[in-house]
Structures are given as structure tokens and as C-alpha cells.
Short mmCIF file of C-alpha atoms in Angstrom, two decimals:
data_model
loop_
_atom_site.label_atom_id
_atom_site.label_comp_id
_atom_site.label_asym_id
_atom_site.label_seq_id
_atom_site.Cartn_x
_atom_site.Cartn_y
_atom_site.Cartn_z
CA UNK A 1476 22.22 8.22 102.76
CA UNK A 1477 22.51 4.78 101.85
CA UNK A 1478 24.89 3.78 99.21
CA UNK A 1479 22.42 4.31 96.33
CA UNK A 1480 21.95 7.86 97.11
CA UNK A 1481 23.98 10.14 94.95
CA UNK A 1482 24.80 13.94 95.29
CA UNK A 1483 24.79 16.42 92.73
CA UNK A 1484 26.05 19.68 92.43
CA UNK A 1485 24.95 22.60 90.04
CA UNK A 1486 26.62 26.03 90.28
CA UNK A 1487 25.38 29.01 88.55
CA UNK A 1488 27.46 28.76 85.65
CA UNK A 1489 25.38 25.29 84.51
CA UNK A 1490 22.15 26.85 85.84
CA UNK A 1491 22.18 30.53 84.69
CA UNK A 1492 22.33 31.84 81.18
CA UNK A 1493 25.35 33.60 80.06
CA UNK A 1494 26.34 36.69 82.18
CA UNK A 1495 24.49 35.06 85.27
CA UNK A 1496 21.63 37.40 84.98
CA UNK A 1497 18.91 34.90 84.59
CA UNK A 1498 17.95 31.04 85.27
CA UNK A 1499 18.00 28.96 82.18
CA UNK A 1500 14.41 27.57 82.20
CA UNK A 1501 16.04 25.07 79.35
CA UNK A 1502 18.96 23.95 81.07
CA UNK A 1503 16.64 22.97 84.32
CA UNK A 1504 14.21 21.59 82.35
CA UNK A 1505 16.70 18.92 81.07
CA UNK A 1506 18.46 18.42 84.44
CA UNK A 1507 14.97 17.82 85.87
CA UNK A 1508 14.40 14.97 83.08
CA UNK A 1509 17.81 13.60 83.47
CA UNK A 1510 17.60 13.53 87.74
CA UNK A 1511 14.36 11.89 87.08
CA UNK A 1512 15.66 9.07 84.84
CA UNK A 1513 17.80 8.44 87.43
CA UNK A 1514 15.50 8.51 90.19
CA UNK A 1515 13.39 5.79 88.43
CA UNK A 1516 16.40 3.81 88.47
CA UNK A 1517 15.70 3.27 92.28
CA UNK A 1518 18.43 5.88 93.34
CA UNK A 1519 18.08 8.53 95.64
CA UNK A 1520 19.42 11.99 94.41
CA UNK A 1521 20.23 14.75 96.57
CA UNK A 1522 21.08 18.03 94.68
CA UNK A 1523 22.84 21.22 95.76
CA UNK A 1524 22.13 24.18 93.68
CA UNK A 1525 23.48 27.53 93.18
CA UNK A 1526 21.42 30.17 90.86
CA UNK A 1527 19.73 32.09 93.77
CA UNK A 1528 21.75 35.31 92.75
CA UNK A 1529 21.00 35.01 88.77
CA UNK A 1530 17.32 34.18 89.32
CA UNK A 1531 17.34 37.33 91.45
CA UNK A 1532 19.14 39.68 88.82
CA UNK A 1533 16.13 38.69 86.40
CA UNK A 1534 13.45 38.92 88.98
CA UNK A 1535 14.42 42.63 90.10
CA UNK A 1536 15.38 43.76 86.54
CA UNK A 1537 18.71 44.36 86.94
CA UNK A 1538 20.81 44.72 84.11
CA UNK A 1539 23.78 43.21 85.60
CA UNK A 1540 24.94 40.94 88.78
CA UNK A 1541 25.62 43.16 91.71
CA UNK A 1542 29.22 43.39 93.06
CA UNK A 1543 28.40 44.23 96.66
CA UNK A 1544 27.72 42.41 99.25
CA UNK A 1545 24.27 43.68 99.98
CA UNK A 1546 22.98 43.67 96.60
CA UNK A 1547 24.13 39.97 96.10
CA UNK A 1548 22.14 38.95 98.92
CA UNK A 1549 18.91 40.85 97.97
CA UNK A 1550 19.13 39.27 94.49
CA UNK A 1551 19.57 35.66 96.29
CA UNK A 1552 16.46 36.58 98.94
CA UNK A 1553 14.20 37.36 95.72
CA UNK A 1554 15.80 34.71 93.67
CA UNK A 1555 15.28 31.66 95.56
CA UNK A 1556 11.81 31.70 95.51
CA UNK A 1557 11.89 31.89 91.82
CA UNK A 1558 14.64 29.23 91.49
CA UNK A 1559 12.62 26.83 93.71
CA UNK A 1560 9.08 27.60 91.55
CA UNK A 1561 11.66 26.66 88.69
CA UNK A 1562 12.68 23.18 90.09
CA UNK A 1563 9.04 22.55 91.37
CA UNK A 1564 7.44 23.27 87.83
CA UNK A 1565 9.73 21.14 86.00
CA UNK A 1566 10.45 17.98 88.35
CA UNK A 1567 6.65 18.14 88.80
CA UNK A 1568 6.33 16.83 85.27
CA UNK A 1569 7.95 13.79 86.26
CA UNK A 1570 5.76 13.26 89.86
CA UNK A 1571 8.98 14.40 91.77
CA UNK A 1572 8.53 16.93 94.56
CA UNK A 1573 11.46 19.53 95.01
CA UNK A 1574 12.13 19.92 98.64
CA UNK A 1575 14.43 22.33 100.11
CA UNK A 1576 16.89 21.97 102.91
CA UNK A 1577 18.33 24.88 104.08
CA UNK A 1578 21.60 24.31 106.68
CA UNK A 1579 23.79 26.88 108.31
CA UNK A 1580 27.23 26.18 110.04
CA UNK A 1581 25.57 25.62 113.20
CA UNK A 1582 23.45 22.98 111.44
CA UNK A 1583 26.47 21.02 110.84
CA UNK A 1584 29.00 21.68 114.05
CA UNK A 1585 26.11 21.56 116.92
CA UNK A 1586 25.08 17.87 117.75
CA UNK A 1587 21.50 18.22 118.21
CA UNK A 1588 20.94 20.72 114.95
CA UNK A 1589 23.17 18.14 113.19
CA UNK A 1590 21.07 15.39 114.25
CA UNK A 1591 17.91 16.85 113.22
CA UNK A 1592 19.39 17.58 109.90
CA UNK A 1593 20.56 14.22 109.42
CA UNK A 1594 16.86 12.98 110.36
CA UNK A 1595 15.15 15.25 108.35
CA UNK A 1596 17.41 14.16 104.87
CA UNK A 1597 16.81 10.43 105.91
CA UNK A 1598 12.85 11.22 105.99
CA UNK A 1599 13.05 13.09 102.47
CA UNK A 1600 15.21 10.29 101.13
CA UNK A 1601 12.63 7.45 102.26
CA UNK A 1602 10.44 9.15 99.67
CA UNK A 1603 10.75 7.73 96.05
CA UNK A 1604 9.42 10.97 94.90
CA UNK A 1605 11.17 13.56 96.61
CA UNK A 1606 14.66 15.57 95.52
#
């Protein structure tokens, strides 16, 4: 990252409808427009996002968020693609490609894997049309 990169973190409380049982498309559309405006100023952005469980609750047709770990992970498993689809849809309206970089603790704490993740992130940030 360089000094003109900013990191934006959006939690489920911002991205989901009240109760956390679906993603709020109106909110994601607004966020995409605001981030696009920032990027047009020449700043690189990294977005850290929650919301996969909420998207999965809706996708699976559940009435409420599961309380158990397996239920949450199942929701996240089906919700993550739905969340990325929403990001792709709304960012593409601003000629921005949404990218996803999934990291584990090993990607941070293992030197070679950390180097690989850093190189990937640098490559993504080098493009003015990728978030």
C-alpha cells in the first residue's frame, strides 16, 4: 500500500437490513457510489466487509439468524457469493471491478504466504478500476 490508499470497514450493522437477515441493496448501492467518488480522486481503496451471514439467511429463506456455529457457517457459505454478486453489480455501475481476497491466519503469520498476499494486494491496488 502507498500513502494514498485507504481501508474502509463495513460491518453487518451497516450492510444488512434491521435484524441482520438480508443485505441492504440500497445501502450497498450508496456505498458503491461513495467509494467510486473517492477512487475518482485518485485514492486506492481497500474494503473490508462483513455481511455474508445476513446474505445467507436471506438466500436460505430462514426467518432468523442461526445461533449455532454450523448454522452461521452455512449461511456465510451461501451468503458470500450473494454478497460479492451485489458488490459486482453496484460497483460495475461506476466501472469498478470488485475483487475478493480471502485470507487466513496462515496467510498473515507465514512469511512466504504473507509475501504472496502482499504482492497480490499491491497488484490489485495498481489498477485504478479495482476495489
